[in-house]
Every structure is written in C-alpha cells, then in structure tokens.
C-alpha cells in the first residue's frame, strides 16, 4: 500500500476514535491540610481537593463547564501550554482573552486538543491557583510512545502557603512592602502532600510526568540511587538525556524514565528541594529539602534525607527535540523587553517590561481585536499600558528578554512553544543585555518549550513562528510577579482572528462580560465610537518623585505606622537604620513625618487611582 493511503487510513482511524470529554466542575473552598502542618481552605472542584488529573488524547474535544461556585469572587481557567488554535477565547486570562466569570455563572471551555504530552490547568485569576485551583492535564498521543516503559505515573510538586491570597496579596502589593519581598512559602508539596511514598516494583521502567504547579519557587528533584532519563519537556518530546538532578521552575513540565532496581529489599529517598536563591530570607523552621520515598519494600525502613551537589542540576538548554526541528530562519520581527522591578508613586513595588507595568484594559484585548475592524492592526487601540504588540501572520518572531533584575524569572508564552536559542549565564556584576552582533553560537536543533527561566542580570532569546491567530499573554509565571504587572500581550494576526467564525464570542463569554458590566466592544478604554481615542483607559500609577528610593518609602511608612506595626517588620524587610533616610525622604516629598495622623499616607493614596483588578 502506498504511504499516502496508509496515512489516510490512520487519519480516518484517529477521527473515528476521537472522543468528547464533558466535565462539570464547580469551584469552592475545601478545608485541607496538604503539608500536615496546617489546615486551611483550598480551592477545590465539587468539594474535593486536590483537583482531578484530567486525561484525554490528541484530537479529542473538551467540554469543560466551569461553574463559579464562589459567592464573592470571579474566576477563570487556563489550560497551560495548549495552543487554543482558533479558540483564543478559551485561553483563560481575564481581560486578555475573556471576562472574569462572576459568582454563580458558568463558562463552557470547549476546544480541540491538537498536542500531546504533559500539561496542566489552573485559574488565571490572581491568587487562585496558589490557593489550590490547579491540576495536571495529560494528553496521550495517537502515535505510539517513542520510548519503552512499563508503568506511567503523574507527579506534581508545589509550594504551599498557610495563608491564602486574600491575606497575602494585599500585604505583598503594599507600600508597607516597598522592596517587593515575595511572601515566603511555609512548605513544599510533593504530589500535593508531604512525606509521600511512591510504591514501585523492581526491574521496571516507569514513565513519570512531572509538573511544578507552584506559584513561586523552582525546585530541584533528585533520588537516592536512581537516575532520570528526560524524554519530554513542556509537551515536546526530546532525545533521551540522563541526569541525577532536575531543576523545575513553576509551570514547567518534564517526563522522565526511571528504571527501578533489581533488588527489592531496600527503600530510597526521593527529594524535592526549594531553590533558596529565590527567597528573600529563610525563616527558621522552613524545610528547604523535603524527603519522600521510592518504596520497594513496605516493611523495610524509610531512609533519611539524601544530599547531593545541586550545582550539577540538568541544563534543559542542551535538549534536542525528537522532531529534529532546526533553528527557524532569521526573525522578521524582534520584540525586546527589559525587566525591571521598581516602586511607583503609591510606594508599591511593581514589575516592568520596558517601563510598563501591565494594567488590565477596560475590555478584554480579544474583544478589542474582534471589534476594532481595520484598526485592529494598530497597537494603540489595545491601550498604552497593556504592553500590546501586534504580530504579522507567518512572521518569525524573536522575543529577547533582558533581565535587569537580580532574580531568576520563569517566562511563559501562551498559544505557542518557542525555540530557546540563547540563555546567557547569570551575571553578578553588571547587567548583560543581548547584543545581536555579539552573541554565542546558536544551536542547530534548539530546545523547544513553553516556559523558560532567565538567569539574574542576563538574557534569553526565544524564537517562534506567528502561525496561531489569537491574543497571547507573555508573562512571568511567578504569580507574585504577574500581580506586580510583569506581562505583555501579543496580538497575533488580528485580522485573521476576525475572519475566523470559530473565534466569534460564545454566549457564555458574552454573559460573563454582561453580568460584570464589561462591554463586548471597544478599545482598551471601552470606546467603540472612536477606536483611536484612549481617553479614560486604565493606566499605571504615577512615578515617585525623583530621588525617592525604596528605603525612603520604608522610612516614610515607618514614621506613619511604627505605632501599630512595631519594629518587627523592619527585620522582615531586612532593613535597619532608616532614621536619616526618613528625614531626607520627608524633605523630598515635602511632608511632615512627625505628624502621626497619617497625612503622608493620605498623600500617597491620592496617587494610586487605577491599577486594574490586581490587589484591590
Ligand atoms: C459537580 O457539580 C455540578 C453541579 O454543581 C454537577 O453538575 C456535576 O455533575 C459535578 N461533577 C462531578 C464530576 O461530580
Ligand atoms: C510529614 O512529616 C512531618 C514530620 O513527621 C509531620 O509533622 C507532617 O504532618 C507530615 N505531613 C504529612 C502530609 O504527612
Ligand atoms: C469581577 O470582576 C469585575 C471586573 O473587574 C469587577 O468589577 C467585579 O467586582 C468582580 N467581582 C467580584 C465578585 O469580585
Ligand atoms: C463550543 O460550544 C459552542 C456552544 O455549544 C459551539 O457553538 C461552538 O462551536 C463550540 N466550539 C468548539 C471549538 O467546539
Ligand atoms: C501522585 O498522585 C496521583 C493522583 O493521586 C497518583 O496517581 C500518582 O501515582 C502519584 N504519584 C506518585 C509518584 O506517587
Ligand atoms: C530483576 O531482574 C534480574 C535480572 O533479570 C533478576 O536477577 C532479578 O531476580 C530480578 N529481580 C526481581 C526482584 O525480580
Ligand atoms: C522487606 O523488608 C523486611 C524488613 O527489613 C525484610 O524482612 C524482607 O525480607 C524484605 N523483603 C524483601 C523482598 O526484600
Ligand atoms: C539540602 O540539600 C542540599 C543538596 O543535597 C545540601 O547541600 C544542603 O546542605 C541541604 N540543606 C539542608 C538545610 O539540609
Ligand atoms: C545531553 O545533555 C548534555 C549536557 O547537559 C549535552 O551536552 C548533550 O548534548 C545532551 N544530549 C542530548 C542528545 O540531548
Ligand atoms: C532525527 O535525527 C536523528 C539523528 O540524526 C535520526 O536518528 C532520527 O531518525 C531523526 N528523526 C526524525 C523524526 O527525523
Ligand atoms: C525606560 O525609562 C528610562 C528612564 O526614563 C529610559 O532611559 C529608557 O530608555 C526607557 N526604556 C524603554 C525600553 O522604554
Ligand atoms: C494553527 O493552525 C494553523 C492552520 O491549521 C496551522 O497552520 C498552524 O501551524 C497552527 N499553529 C499552532 C501553533 O498550532
Ligand atoms: Cu518573575
């Protein structure tokens, strides 16, 4: 038989076997004690937490009805890593591709799976996935798996806070936290618990699909006496590569083969450890290295902590996709973004891409793209505070991220995977920005994924083809940093979005908007008469007066609040001896800090008029 007819038959078979999965999930709070140290409300589905592992296969259709069972908050759902090709409105981020779903309302997320591998789903509404609204979503291929294995198993890792976001976020995004110190997790989780035992059989090959569903901290994963053979990253199959230690940033996935020992008498430690360089300080009692077990013999003892040299962690940059996809052609368009964290006039610490801290528009960007007619190709209609960039259909696009911050950041692009063509090592002196005429040699077969970390004061260069008309968020996956505004919006082929009838807004979409009083037409300022008039758009808070520093804000704040906060908070922010700064700042600002009736604070509040949904 000819190859074409074989292909045709397998295509027909895959059509025949394509299934539709219909799920109804209602959000709500469930009291749980994930780490065994502290019970607290977690966001579950239908009164259950952890959330279910969803599983389907390539070509299947998903009908997921998300019922907002909360009484006091909106919600959304994002399917991390799924392309949503032709269904941008199912992607999840509020004010980017949908309206927030109000309490009591339902939204049908329906779309077709065009990929395979390890994915996950989570709320894209601030704070909710950190509070538990997250789960693994695995998609089987219609082709046989390229590597042999005996058993398949899922594994998530995460960080865990004893306080929920309602408590943490306003304190984080506050002038009382002017350095932007991220809340420190209280514990890490392994499969949404701790001290877990993974019972295995000897002489077997396990295929383990691993997802970091955490909101902040990257983790190392390593085992006593066993190795990982990496076979997939973020849904992309790769040539096998062996390592002792995985380094997994939040939102990243790895599939690995683990060969068990032939002798079943003994058990081994399976460690998950926080990357403590992300933490501003390490509180007493925080367990950085957590011990779980590979159990061969349930009556034998469980060993203690296993340690190794974590500097030998696996560098995903060197992976080669099994598809042998070569480096795409030179870019038609380059997006260069500089990452900075700094304070604005309300004293809050924000995150910036090119001096813009993402501020949600008044109508979702997708709505603007669909209703702006020919103006949809004009970046202006999407507002000046959304970091919107219009991409032409078919262009090869580079995203250059110059990280001027001293922390690592895991960046995620919706709607695509990208080639990681360069990642510069950390710089602990000057910031090193990408220089197109002086850079490392690029790989012939670059590694491909959807979430990549960039090192402190260094850069990463990503390349993809704009072949997916839609609105795609590009943001740091550390939820605290997204709350601080570390996001831009890519408007890919807006006329292509308009011309595809499948991209027309669903009834549920419109219902969510209407019930929330959000128009379903107009530019970023909700102006549908004149798309080029942005009057009234949401904009970021005004800058600080010149010469004003984070320490200065601390000083000013302390003069107002020392009475009720006490000096403990100074230790928290790691700052001391602020007395002189305080007076210098007071001079700059022309306020009287000796006056304890919070005049200074009032002056600040006037500056903070508009910051979108986040942190209010
Ligand atoms: C979840 O609850 C909804 C109603 O709130 C119900 O229709 C649905 O069947 C439940 N789903 C599961 C998986 O139990
Ligand atoms: C894990 O072990 C610690 C120490 O024994 C215990 O306090 C904690 O409750 C355990 N957690 C779980 C989820 O079993
Ligand atoms: C839901 O979002 C809308 C739009 O941001 C907002 O006006 C509304 O207050 C939110 N609803 C709740 C219950 O928080
Ligand atoms: C999703 O469901 C709506 C309403 O039933 C339907 O009109 C639309 O065609 C579906 N879209 C997909 C991609 O299945
Ligand atoms: C993690 O939890 C899932 C769901 O309960 C379970 O199927 C899986 O076996 C667990 N993974 C490990 C490594 O224990
Ligand atoms: C594992 O395989 C080896 C070699 O085939 C064999 O000697 C050993 O007995 C097996 N172990 C168990 C527990 O079956
Ligand atoms: C399991 O451990 C117990 C206790 O150490 C030991 O008596 C037994 O022989 C072990 N079983 C195997 C299969 O090695
Ligand atoms: C954690 O594990 C690493 C690597 O195994 C080790 O170097 C470090 O000392 C451990 N830290 C603690 C606090 O146990
Ligand atoms: C495996 O990784 C090493 C270093 O991490 C790299 O040098 C090598 O090229 C990789 N090989 C493949 C096939 O991925
Ligand atoms: C990719 O390249 C390798 C090494 O040259 C080759 O063995 C393999 O068959 C190629 N795979 C595909 C899908 O072309
Ligand atoms: C950001 O603002 C600084 C100071 O105003 C300016 O020097 C710099 O060029 C701006 N950067 C971008 C990318 O707009
Ligand atoms: C989206 O679909 C178009 C048309 O079917 C295809 O050419 C393109 O490669 C797809 N893009 C992605 C990212 O799946
Ligand atoms: Cu970040």
mmCIF file of N, CA, C and O and ligand atoms in Angstrom, residues 239 320 322-324, ligand 10:
data_model
loop_
_atom_site.group_PDB
_atom_site.id
_atom_site.type_symbol
_atom_site.label_atom_id
_atom_site.label_comp_id
_atom_site.label_asym_id
_atom_site.label_seq_id
_atom_site.Cartn_x
_atom_site.Cartn_y
_atom_site.Cartn_z
ATOM 1 N N UNK A 239 15.191 13.946 22.556
ATOM 2 C CA UNK A 239 16.125 12.821 22.629
ATOM 3 C C UNK A 239 16.470 12.612 24.098
ATOM 4 O O UNK A 239 16.684 13.567 24.833
ATOM 5 N N UNK A 320 17.485 18.150 22.743
ATOM 6 C CA UNK A 320 17.232 18.218 21.301
ATOM 7 C C UNK A 320 15.856 17.615 21.022
ATOM 8 O O UNK A 320 15.599 16.460 21.374
ATOM 9 N N UNK A 322 12.893 15.638 19.501
ATOM 10 C CA UNK A 322 12.864 14.399 18.728
ATOM 11 C C UNK A 322 12.442 14.664 17.283
ATOM 12 O O UNK A 322 12.763 13.898 16.379
ATOM 13 N N UNK A 323 11.719 15.750 17.063
ATOM 14 C CA UNK A 323 11.252 16.102 15.722
ATOM 15 C C UNK A 323 12.392 16.572 14.817
ATOM 16 O O UNK A 323 12.189 16.731 13.616
ATOM 17 N N UNK A 324 13.576 16.829 15.396
ATOM 18 C CA UNK A 324 14.715 17.380 14.648
ATOM 19 C C UNK A 324 14.395 18.733 14.032
ATOM 20 O O UNK A 324 14.942 19.086 12.980
HETATM 21 C C1 LIG B 10 16.406 12.910 13.880
HETATM 22 O O1 LIG B 10 17.808 12.794 13.758
HETATM 23 C C2 LIG B 10 18.316 11.587 14.302
HETATM 24 C C3 LIG B 10 19.839 11.661 14.280
HETATM 25 O O2 LIG B 10 20.296 12.126 13.061
HETATM 26 C C4 LIG B 10 17.745 10.421 13.494
HETATM 27 O O3 LIG B 10 18.230 9.206 14.045
HETATM 28 C C5 LIG B 10 16.222 10.444 13.593
HETATM 29 O O4 LIG B 10 15.655 9.440 12.797
HETATM 30 C C6 LIG B 10 15.682 11.786 13.146
HETATM 31 N N1 LIG B 10 14.244 11.841 13.467
HETATM 32 C C7 LIG B 10 13.338 12.329 12.640
HETATM 33 C C8 LIG B 10 11.927 12.366 13.143
HETATM 34 O O5 LIG B 10 13.635 12.770 11.564
#
